[in-house]
CSV table of C-alpha atoms and ligand atoms in Angstrom, one decimal:
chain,number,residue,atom,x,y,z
A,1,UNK,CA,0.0,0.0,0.0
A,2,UNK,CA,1.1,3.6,-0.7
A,3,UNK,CA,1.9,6.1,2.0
A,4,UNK,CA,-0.6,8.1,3.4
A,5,UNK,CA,-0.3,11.8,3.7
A,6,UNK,CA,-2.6,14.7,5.3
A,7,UNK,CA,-2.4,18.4,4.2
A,8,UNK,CA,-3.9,20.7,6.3
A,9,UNK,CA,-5.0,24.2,4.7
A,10,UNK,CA,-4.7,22.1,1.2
A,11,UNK,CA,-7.8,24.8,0.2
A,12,UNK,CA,-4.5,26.9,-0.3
A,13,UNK,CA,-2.2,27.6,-2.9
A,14,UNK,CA,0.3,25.4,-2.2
A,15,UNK,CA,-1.9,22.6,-0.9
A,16,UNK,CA,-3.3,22.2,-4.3
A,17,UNK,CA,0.3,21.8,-5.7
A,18,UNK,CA,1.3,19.3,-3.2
A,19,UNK,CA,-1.6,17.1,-3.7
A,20,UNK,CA,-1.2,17.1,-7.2
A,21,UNK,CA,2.4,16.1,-6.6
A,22,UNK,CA,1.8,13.4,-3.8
A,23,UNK,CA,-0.9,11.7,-5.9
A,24,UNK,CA,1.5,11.3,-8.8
A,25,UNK,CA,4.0,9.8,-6.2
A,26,UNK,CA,1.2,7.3,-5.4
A,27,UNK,CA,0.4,8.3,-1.7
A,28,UNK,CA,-3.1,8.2,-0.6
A,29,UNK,CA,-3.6,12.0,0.1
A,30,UNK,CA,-6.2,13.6,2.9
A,31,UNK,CA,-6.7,16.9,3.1
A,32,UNK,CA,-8.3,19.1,5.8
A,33,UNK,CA,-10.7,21.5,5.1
A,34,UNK,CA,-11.9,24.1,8.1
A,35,UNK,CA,-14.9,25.0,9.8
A,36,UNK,CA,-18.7,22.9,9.4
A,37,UNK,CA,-18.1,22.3,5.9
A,38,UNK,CA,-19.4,19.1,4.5
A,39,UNK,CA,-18.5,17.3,1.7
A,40,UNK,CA,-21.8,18.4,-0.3
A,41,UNK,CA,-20.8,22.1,0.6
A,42,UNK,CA,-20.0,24.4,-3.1
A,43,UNK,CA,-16.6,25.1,-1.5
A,44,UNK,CA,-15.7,21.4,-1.0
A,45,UNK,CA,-17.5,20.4,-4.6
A,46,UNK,CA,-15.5,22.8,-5.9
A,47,UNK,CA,-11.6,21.4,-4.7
A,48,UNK,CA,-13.4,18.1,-5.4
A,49,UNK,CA,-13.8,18.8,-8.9
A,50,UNK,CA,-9.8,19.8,-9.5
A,51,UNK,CA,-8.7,17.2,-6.9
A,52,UNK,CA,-11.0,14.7,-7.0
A,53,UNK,CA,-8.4,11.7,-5.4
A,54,UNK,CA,-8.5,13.9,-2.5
A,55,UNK,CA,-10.3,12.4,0.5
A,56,UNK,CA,-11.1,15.6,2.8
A,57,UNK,CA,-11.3,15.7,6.4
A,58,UNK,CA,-13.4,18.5,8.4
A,59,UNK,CA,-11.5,20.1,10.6
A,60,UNK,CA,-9.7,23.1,12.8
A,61,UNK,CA,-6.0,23.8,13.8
A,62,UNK,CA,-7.2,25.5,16.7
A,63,UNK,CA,-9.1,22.5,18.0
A,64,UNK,CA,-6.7,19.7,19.3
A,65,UNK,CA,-9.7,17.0,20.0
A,66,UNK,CA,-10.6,17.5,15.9
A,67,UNK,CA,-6.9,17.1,15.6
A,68,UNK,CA,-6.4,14.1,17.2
A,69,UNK,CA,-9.1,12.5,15.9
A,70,UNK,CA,-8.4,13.5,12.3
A,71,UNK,CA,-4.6,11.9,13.1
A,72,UNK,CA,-5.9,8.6,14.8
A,73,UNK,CA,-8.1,8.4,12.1
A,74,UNK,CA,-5.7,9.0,9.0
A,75,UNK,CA,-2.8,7.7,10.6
A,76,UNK,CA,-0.7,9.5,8.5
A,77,UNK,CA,3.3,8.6,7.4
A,78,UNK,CA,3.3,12.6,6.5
A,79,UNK,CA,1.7,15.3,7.9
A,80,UNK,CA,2.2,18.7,5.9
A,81,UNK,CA,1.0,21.8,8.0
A,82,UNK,CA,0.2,24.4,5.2
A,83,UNK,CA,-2.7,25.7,6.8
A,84,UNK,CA,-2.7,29.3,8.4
A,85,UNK,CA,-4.1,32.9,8.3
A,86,UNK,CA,-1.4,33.6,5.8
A,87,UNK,CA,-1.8,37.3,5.0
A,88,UNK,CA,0.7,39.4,6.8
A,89,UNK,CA,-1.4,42.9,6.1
A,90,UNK,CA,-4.4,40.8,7.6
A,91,UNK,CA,-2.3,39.7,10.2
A,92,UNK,CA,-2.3,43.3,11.6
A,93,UNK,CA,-6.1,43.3,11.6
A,94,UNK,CA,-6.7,40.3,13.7
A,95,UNK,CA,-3.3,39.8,15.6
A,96,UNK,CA,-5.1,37.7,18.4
A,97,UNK,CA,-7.0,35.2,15.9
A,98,UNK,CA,-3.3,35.0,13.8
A,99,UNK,CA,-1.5,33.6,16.8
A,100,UNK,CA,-4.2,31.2,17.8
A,101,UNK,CA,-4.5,29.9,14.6
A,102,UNK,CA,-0.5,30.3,12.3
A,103,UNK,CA,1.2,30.0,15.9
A,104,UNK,CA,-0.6,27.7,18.7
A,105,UNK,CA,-2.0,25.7,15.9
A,106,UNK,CA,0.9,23.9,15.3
A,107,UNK,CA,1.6,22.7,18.9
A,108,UNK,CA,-2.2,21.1,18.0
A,109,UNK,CA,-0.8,19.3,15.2
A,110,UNK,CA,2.4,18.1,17.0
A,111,UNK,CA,0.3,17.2,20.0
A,112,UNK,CA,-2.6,15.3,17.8
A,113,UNK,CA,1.0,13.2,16.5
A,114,UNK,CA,2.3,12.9,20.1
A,115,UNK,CA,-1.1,11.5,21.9
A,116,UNK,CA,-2.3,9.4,18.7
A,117,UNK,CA,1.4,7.7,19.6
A,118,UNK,CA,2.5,8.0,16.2
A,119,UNK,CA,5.5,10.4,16.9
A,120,UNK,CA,7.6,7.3,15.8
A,121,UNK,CA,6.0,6.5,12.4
A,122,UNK,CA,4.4,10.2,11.4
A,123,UNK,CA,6.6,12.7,9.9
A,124,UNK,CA,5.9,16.5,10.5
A,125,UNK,CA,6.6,19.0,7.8
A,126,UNK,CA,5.7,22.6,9.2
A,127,UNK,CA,5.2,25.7,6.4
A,128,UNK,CA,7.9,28.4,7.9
A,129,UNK,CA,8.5,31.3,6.2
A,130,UNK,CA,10.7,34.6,5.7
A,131,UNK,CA,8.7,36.7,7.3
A,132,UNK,CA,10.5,35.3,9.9
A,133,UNK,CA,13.5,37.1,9.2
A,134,UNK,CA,11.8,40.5,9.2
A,135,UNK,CA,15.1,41.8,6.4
A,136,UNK,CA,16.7,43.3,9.7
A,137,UNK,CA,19.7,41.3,9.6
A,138,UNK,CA,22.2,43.7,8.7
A,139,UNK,CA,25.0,41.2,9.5
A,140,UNK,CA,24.2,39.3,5.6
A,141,UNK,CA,24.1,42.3,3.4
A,142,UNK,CA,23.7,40.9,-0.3
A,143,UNK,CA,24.3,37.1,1.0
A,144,UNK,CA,21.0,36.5,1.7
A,145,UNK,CA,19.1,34.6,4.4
A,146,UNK,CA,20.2,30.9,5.2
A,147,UNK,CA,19.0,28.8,8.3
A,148,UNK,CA,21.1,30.7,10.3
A,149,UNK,CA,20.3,33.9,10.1
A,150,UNK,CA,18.8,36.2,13.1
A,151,UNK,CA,14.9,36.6,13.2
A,152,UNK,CA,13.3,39.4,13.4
A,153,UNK,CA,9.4,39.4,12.5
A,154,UNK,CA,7.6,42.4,11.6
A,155,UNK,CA,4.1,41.4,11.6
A,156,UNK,CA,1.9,39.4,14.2
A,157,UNK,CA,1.8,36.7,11.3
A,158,UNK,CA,5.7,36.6,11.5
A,159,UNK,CA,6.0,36.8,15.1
A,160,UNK,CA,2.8,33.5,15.1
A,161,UNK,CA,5.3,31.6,12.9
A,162,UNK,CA,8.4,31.9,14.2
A,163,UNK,CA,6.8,30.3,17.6
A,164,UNK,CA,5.4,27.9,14.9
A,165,UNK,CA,9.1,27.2,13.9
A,166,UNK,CA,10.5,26.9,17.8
A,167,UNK,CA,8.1,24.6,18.7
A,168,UNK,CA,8.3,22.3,16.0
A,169,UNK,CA,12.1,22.3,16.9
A,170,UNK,CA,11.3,21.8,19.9
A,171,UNK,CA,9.1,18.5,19.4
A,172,UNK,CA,12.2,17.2,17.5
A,173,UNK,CA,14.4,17.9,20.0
A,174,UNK,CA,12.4,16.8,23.0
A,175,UNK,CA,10.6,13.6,21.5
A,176,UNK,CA,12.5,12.6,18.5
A,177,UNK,CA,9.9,13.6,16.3
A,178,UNK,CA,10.7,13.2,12.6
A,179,UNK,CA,9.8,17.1,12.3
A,180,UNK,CA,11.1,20.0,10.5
A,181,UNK,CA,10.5,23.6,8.7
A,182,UNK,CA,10.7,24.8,5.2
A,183,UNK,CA,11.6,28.5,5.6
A,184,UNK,CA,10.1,29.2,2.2
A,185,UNK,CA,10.7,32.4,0.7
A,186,UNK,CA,7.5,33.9,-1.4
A,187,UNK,CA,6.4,31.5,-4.0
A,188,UNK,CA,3.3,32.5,-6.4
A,189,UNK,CA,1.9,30.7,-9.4
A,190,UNK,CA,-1.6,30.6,-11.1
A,191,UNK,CA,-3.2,29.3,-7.6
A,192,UNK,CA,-2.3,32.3,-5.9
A,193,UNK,CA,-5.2,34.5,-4.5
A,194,UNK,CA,-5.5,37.5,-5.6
A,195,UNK,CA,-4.9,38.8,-2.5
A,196,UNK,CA,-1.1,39.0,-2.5
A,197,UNK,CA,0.8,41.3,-4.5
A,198,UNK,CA,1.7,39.4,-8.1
A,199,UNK,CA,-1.5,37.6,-8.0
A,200,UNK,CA,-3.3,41.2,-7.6
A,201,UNK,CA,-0.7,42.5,-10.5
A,202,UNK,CA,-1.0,39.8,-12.9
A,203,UNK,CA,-5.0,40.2,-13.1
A,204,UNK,CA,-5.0,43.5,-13.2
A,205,UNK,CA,-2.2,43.1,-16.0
A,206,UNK,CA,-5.4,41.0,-17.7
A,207,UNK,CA,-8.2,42.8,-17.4
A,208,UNK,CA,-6.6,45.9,-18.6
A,209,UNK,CA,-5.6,44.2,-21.6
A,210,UNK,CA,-9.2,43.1,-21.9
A,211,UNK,CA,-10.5,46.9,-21.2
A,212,UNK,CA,-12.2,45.1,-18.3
A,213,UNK,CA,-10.2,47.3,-15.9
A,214,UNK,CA,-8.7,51.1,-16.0
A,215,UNK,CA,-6.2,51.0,-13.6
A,216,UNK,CA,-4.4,49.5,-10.6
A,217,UNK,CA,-3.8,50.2,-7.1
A,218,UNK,CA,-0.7,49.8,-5.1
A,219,UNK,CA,0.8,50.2,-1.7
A,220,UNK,CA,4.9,50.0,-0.9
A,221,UNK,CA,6.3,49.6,-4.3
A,222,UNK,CA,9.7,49.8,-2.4
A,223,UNK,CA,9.7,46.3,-1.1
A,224,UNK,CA,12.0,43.9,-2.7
A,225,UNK,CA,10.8,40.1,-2.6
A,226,UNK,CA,12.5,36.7,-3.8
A,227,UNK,CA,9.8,35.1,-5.7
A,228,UNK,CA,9.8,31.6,-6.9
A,229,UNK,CA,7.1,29.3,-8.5
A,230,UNK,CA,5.2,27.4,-6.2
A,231,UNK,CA,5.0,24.3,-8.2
A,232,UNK,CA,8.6,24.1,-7.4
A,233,UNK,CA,8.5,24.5,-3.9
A,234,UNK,CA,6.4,21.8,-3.1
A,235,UNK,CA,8.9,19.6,-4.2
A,236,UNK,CA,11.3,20.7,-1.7
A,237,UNK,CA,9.4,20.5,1.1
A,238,UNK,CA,8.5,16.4,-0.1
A,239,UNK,CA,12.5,16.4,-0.3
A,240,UNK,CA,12.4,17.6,3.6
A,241,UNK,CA,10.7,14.6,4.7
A,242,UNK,CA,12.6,12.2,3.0
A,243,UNK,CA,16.1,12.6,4.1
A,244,UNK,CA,17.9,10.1,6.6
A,245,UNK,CA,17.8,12.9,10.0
A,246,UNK,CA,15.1,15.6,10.2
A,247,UNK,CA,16.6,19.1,9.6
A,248,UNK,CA,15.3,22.9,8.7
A,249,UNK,CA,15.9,24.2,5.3
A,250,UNK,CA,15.7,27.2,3.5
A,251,UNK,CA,14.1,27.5,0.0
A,252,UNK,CA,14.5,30.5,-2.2
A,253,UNK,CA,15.4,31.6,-5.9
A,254,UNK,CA,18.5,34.0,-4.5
A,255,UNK,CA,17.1,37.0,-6.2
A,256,UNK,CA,15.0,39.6,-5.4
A,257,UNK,CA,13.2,41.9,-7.2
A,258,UNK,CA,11.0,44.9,-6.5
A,259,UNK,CA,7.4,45.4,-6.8
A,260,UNK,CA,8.0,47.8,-9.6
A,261,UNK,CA,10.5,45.3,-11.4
A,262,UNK,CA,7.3,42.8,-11.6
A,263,UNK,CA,4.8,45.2,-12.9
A,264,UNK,CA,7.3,46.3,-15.7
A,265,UNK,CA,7.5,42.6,-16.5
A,266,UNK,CA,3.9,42.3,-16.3
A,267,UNK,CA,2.8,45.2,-18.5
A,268,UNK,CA,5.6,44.4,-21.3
A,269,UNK,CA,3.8,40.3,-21.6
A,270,UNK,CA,0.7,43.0,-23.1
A,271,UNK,CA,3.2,44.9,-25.1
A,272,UNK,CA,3.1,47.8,-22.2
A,273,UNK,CA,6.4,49.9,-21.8
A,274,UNK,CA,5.7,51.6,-18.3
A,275,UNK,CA,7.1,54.5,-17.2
A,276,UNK,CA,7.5,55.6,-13.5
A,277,UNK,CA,6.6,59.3,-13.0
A,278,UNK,CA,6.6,61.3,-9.2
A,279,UNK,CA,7.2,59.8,-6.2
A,280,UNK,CA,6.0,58.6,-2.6
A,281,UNK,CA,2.3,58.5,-3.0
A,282,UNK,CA,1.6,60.8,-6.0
A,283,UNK,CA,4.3,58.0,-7.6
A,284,UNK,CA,2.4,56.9,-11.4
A,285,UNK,CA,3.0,53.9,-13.5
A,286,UNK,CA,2.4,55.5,-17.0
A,287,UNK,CA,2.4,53.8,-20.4
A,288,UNK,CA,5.1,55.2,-22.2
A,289,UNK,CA,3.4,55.2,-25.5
A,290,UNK,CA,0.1,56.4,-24.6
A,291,UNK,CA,0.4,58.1,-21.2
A,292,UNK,CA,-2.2,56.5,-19.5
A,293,UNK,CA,-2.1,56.3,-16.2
A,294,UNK,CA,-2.4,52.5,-15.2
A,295,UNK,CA,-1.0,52.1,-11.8
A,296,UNK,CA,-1.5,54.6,-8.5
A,297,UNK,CA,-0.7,54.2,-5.1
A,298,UNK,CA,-3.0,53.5,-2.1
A,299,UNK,CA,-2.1,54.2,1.1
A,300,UNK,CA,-4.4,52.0,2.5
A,301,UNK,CA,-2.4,48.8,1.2
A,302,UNK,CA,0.8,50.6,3.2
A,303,UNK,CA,1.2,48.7,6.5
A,304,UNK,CA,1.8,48.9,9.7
A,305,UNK,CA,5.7,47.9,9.6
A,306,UNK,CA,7.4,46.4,6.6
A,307,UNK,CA,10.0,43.8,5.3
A,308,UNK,CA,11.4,45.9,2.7
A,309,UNK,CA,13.9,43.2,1.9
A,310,UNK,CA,13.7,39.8,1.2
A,311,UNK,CA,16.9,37.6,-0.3
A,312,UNK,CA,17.3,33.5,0.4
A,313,UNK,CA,19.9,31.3,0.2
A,314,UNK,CA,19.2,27.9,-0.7
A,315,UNK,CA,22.7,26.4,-0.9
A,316,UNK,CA,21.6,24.1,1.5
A,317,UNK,CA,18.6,22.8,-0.3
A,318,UNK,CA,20.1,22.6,-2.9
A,319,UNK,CA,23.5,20.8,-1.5
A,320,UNK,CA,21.6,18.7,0.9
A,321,UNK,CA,18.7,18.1,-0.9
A,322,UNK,CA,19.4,18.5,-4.7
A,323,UNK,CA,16.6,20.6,-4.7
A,324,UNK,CA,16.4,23.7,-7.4
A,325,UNK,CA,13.7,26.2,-8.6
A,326,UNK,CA,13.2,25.4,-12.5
A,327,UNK,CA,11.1,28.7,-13.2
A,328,UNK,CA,13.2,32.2,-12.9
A,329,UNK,CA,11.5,35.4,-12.6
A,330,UNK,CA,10.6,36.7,-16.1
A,331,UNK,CA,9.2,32.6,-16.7
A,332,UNK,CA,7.1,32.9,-13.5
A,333,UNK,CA,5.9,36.5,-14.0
A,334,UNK,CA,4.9,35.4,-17.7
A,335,UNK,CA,2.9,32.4,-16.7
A,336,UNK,CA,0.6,34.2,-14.4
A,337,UNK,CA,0.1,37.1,-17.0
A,338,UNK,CA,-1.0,34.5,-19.2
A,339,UNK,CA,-2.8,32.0,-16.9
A,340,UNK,CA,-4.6,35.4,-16.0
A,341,UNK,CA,-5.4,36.5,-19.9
A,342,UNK,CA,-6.6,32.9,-20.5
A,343,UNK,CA,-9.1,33.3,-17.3
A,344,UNK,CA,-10.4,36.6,-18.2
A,345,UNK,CA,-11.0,35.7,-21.7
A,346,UNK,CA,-13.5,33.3,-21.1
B,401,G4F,O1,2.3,39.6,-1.8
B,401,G4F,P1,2.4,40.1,-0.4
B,401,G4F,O2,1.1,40.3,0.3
B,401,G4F,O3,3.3,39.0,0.3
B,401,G4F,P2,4.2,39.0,1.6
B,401,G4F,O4,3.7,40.0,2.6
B,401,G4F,O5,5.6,39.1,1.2
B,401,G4F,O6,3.9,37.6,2.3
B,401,G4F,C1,3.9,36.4,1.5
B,401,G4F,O7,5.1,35.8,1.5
B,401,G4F,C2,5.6,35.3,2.7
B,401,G4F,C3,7.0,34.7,2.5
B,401,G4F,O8,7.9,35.7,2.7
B,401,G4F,C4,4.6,34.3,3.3
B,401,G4F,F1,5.0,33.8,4.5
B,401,G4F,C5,3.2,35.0,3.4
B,401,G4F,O9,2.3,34.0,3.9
B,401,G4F,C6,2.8,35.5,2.0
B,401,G4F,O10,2.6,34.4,1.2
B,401,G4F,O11,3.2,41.4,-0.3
B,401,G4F,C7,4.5,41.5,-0.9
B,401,G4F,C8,5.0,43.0,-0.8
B,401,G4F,C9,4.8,43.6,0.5
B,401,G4F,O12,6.0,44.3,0.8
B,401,G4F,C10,3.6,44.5,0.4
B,401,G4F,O13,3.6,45.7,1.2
B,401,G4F,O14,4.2,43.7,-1.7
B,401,G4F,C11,3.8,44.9,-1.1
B,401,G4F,N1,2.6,45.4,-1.7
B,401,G4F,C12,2.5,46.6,-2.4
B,401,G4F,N2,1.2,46.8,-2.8
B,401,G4F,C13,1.4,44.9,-1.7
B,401,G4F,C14,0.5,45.7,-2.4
B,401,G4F,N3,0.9,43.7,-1.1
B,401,G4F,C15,-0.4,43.4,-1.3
B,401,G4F,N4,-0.8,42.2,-0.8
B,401,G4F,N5,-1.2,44.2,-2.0
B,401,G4F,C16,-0.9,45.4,-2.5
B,401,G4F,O15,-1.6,46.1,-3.2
């Protein structure tokens, strides 16, 4: 029989991905789905429809008796904890319900292993991420982050995972847990929601092609990001649980590029040369040949703090691992401009 593995938050971007990559390995995949849904509900029918070799599992992070039932029931050789409140401007919004839910939620998880008694046979992969670094670590200028870097979160969603990451660590180093991180650096794709910044870009990209749209709102264009293609990551973080001794890993492209750097790419896949004109709020994205204003700014996207700089190493990963992003920047930016003219054509 194949191995069994349960995705929580597999609703999400990279859930999709990784049950779509698990299936093709041959493991019997569950995935958890939150709240009273049932499997009649639209939303279920829905991610039935794409993934229909998914067997889904009602259940909440923040509850550890749905937990443990949900692991006693699956037992699972591979648990994947994707789910979380995700968005860090959200974060800011509804700190409380961020911690409960990205941060104590993963004790849950570990504990559900731990009291099922299946910290022996069930492997524990838990989504960590950059945000955890914060970009304050003056100490790696232009080397980028690698698993050893100082932590410094900016945003209740930062500060939920970086407990996330200790106490996983701290599971594996107080009961031999087979469990680790991926600190994944931003990864985007045609499943992202639209949301988050390139999603929000490359359908805005669309639309305005389409005349569907006039113009798009920003907030920090400033902020410098290293963006990879989800599909890829996924990968890596099956790589993670398969290695001999359980260990943390970075993955990331190691390159950043700023918010303005995408929408140039964006706009030229529509034959749009942009042109920046102002700055600081009254900033424009004009096209060159036209000069149309297509892109503003919004304060209200501005928040509270900001990473203003995000850069990865993944020599580990890749040494360790042999894991390594396929899609560069300019490929990734290109497929979710077209993914996104394909949508909004129909
Ligand atoms: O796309 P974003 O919302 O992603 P962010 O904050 O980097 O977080 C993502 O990546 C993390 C990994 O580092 C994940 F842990 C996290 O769950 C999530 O997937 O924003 C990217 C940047 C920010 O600096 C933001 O201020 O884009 C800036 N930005 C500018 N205008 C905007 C906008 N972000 C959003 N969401 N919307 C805007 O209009």
């Amino acid at each position: 029989m194949g191995k069994r593995a349960f995705i929580t938050g597999v609703n999400g971007q990279d859930g999709g991905h990784l049950a779509k990559l698990l299936h093709d390995k041959g493991y019997e995949v569950y995935g958890m789905m939150r709240g009273q849904l049932e499997a009649s509900h639209p939303r279920a029918q829905k991610f039935l429809t794409e993934f229909p070799y998914v067997k889904l599992v009602f259940a909440d992070l923040v509850d550890l008796s749905a937990m443990t039932r949900a692991i006693q029931e699956i037992k699972p050789d591979e648990v994947y904890n994707l789910a979380a409140i995700s968005h860090v401007g959200y974060s800011f919004k509804d700190p409380i319900l961020t911690a409960e839910v990205t941060g104590k939620g993963v004790t849950n998880v570990l504990e559900a292993i731990r009291l099922s008694g299946l910290d022996k046979k069930t492997k524990f992969y838990q989504a960590s991420t950059s945000e955890m670094y914060g970009g304050l670590d003056y100490n790696r200028p232009g080397k980028g982050y690698n698993e050893n870097a100082l932590f410094h979160p900016r945003s209740p969603y930062g500060v939920a995972k970086l407990y996330g990451y200790w106490i996983t660590r701290n599971y594996r180093e107080s009961y031999g847990i087979y469990a680790v991180s991926g600190i994944l650096f931003n990864h985007e794709g045609e499943r992202r929601g639209p949301e988050f910044v390139t999603r929000k870009i490359s359908q805005a990209v669309a639309r305005i092609k389409l005349g569907k749209q006039d113009k798009l709102e920003l907030g920090n264009m400033d902020a410098k990001r290293d963006w990879g293609y989800a599909g890829d990551y996924v990968e890596g973080m099956w790589l993670m649980l398969q290695q001999d001794t359980p260990d943390d890993y970075v993955l990331a492209t190691g390159e950043t590029h700023s918010i303005r750097d995408f929408c140039e790419l964006a706009f030229k896949e529509i034959g749009v040369d942009l042109e920046w004109q102002g700055s600081g709020v009254n900033e424009k994205g004009v096209d060159k040949k036209s000069g149309k204003t297509l892109i503003t700014i919004n304060p209200d996207y501005f928040r509270p703090a900001e990473v203003d700089l995000l850069l990865g190493d993944p020599s580990k990963a890749e040494k360790e691992l042999g894991w390594k992003r396929k899609i560069d920047f300019p490929a990734l930016v290109k497929l979710m401009v077209e993914y996104d003219l394909g949508l909004e054509s129909n």
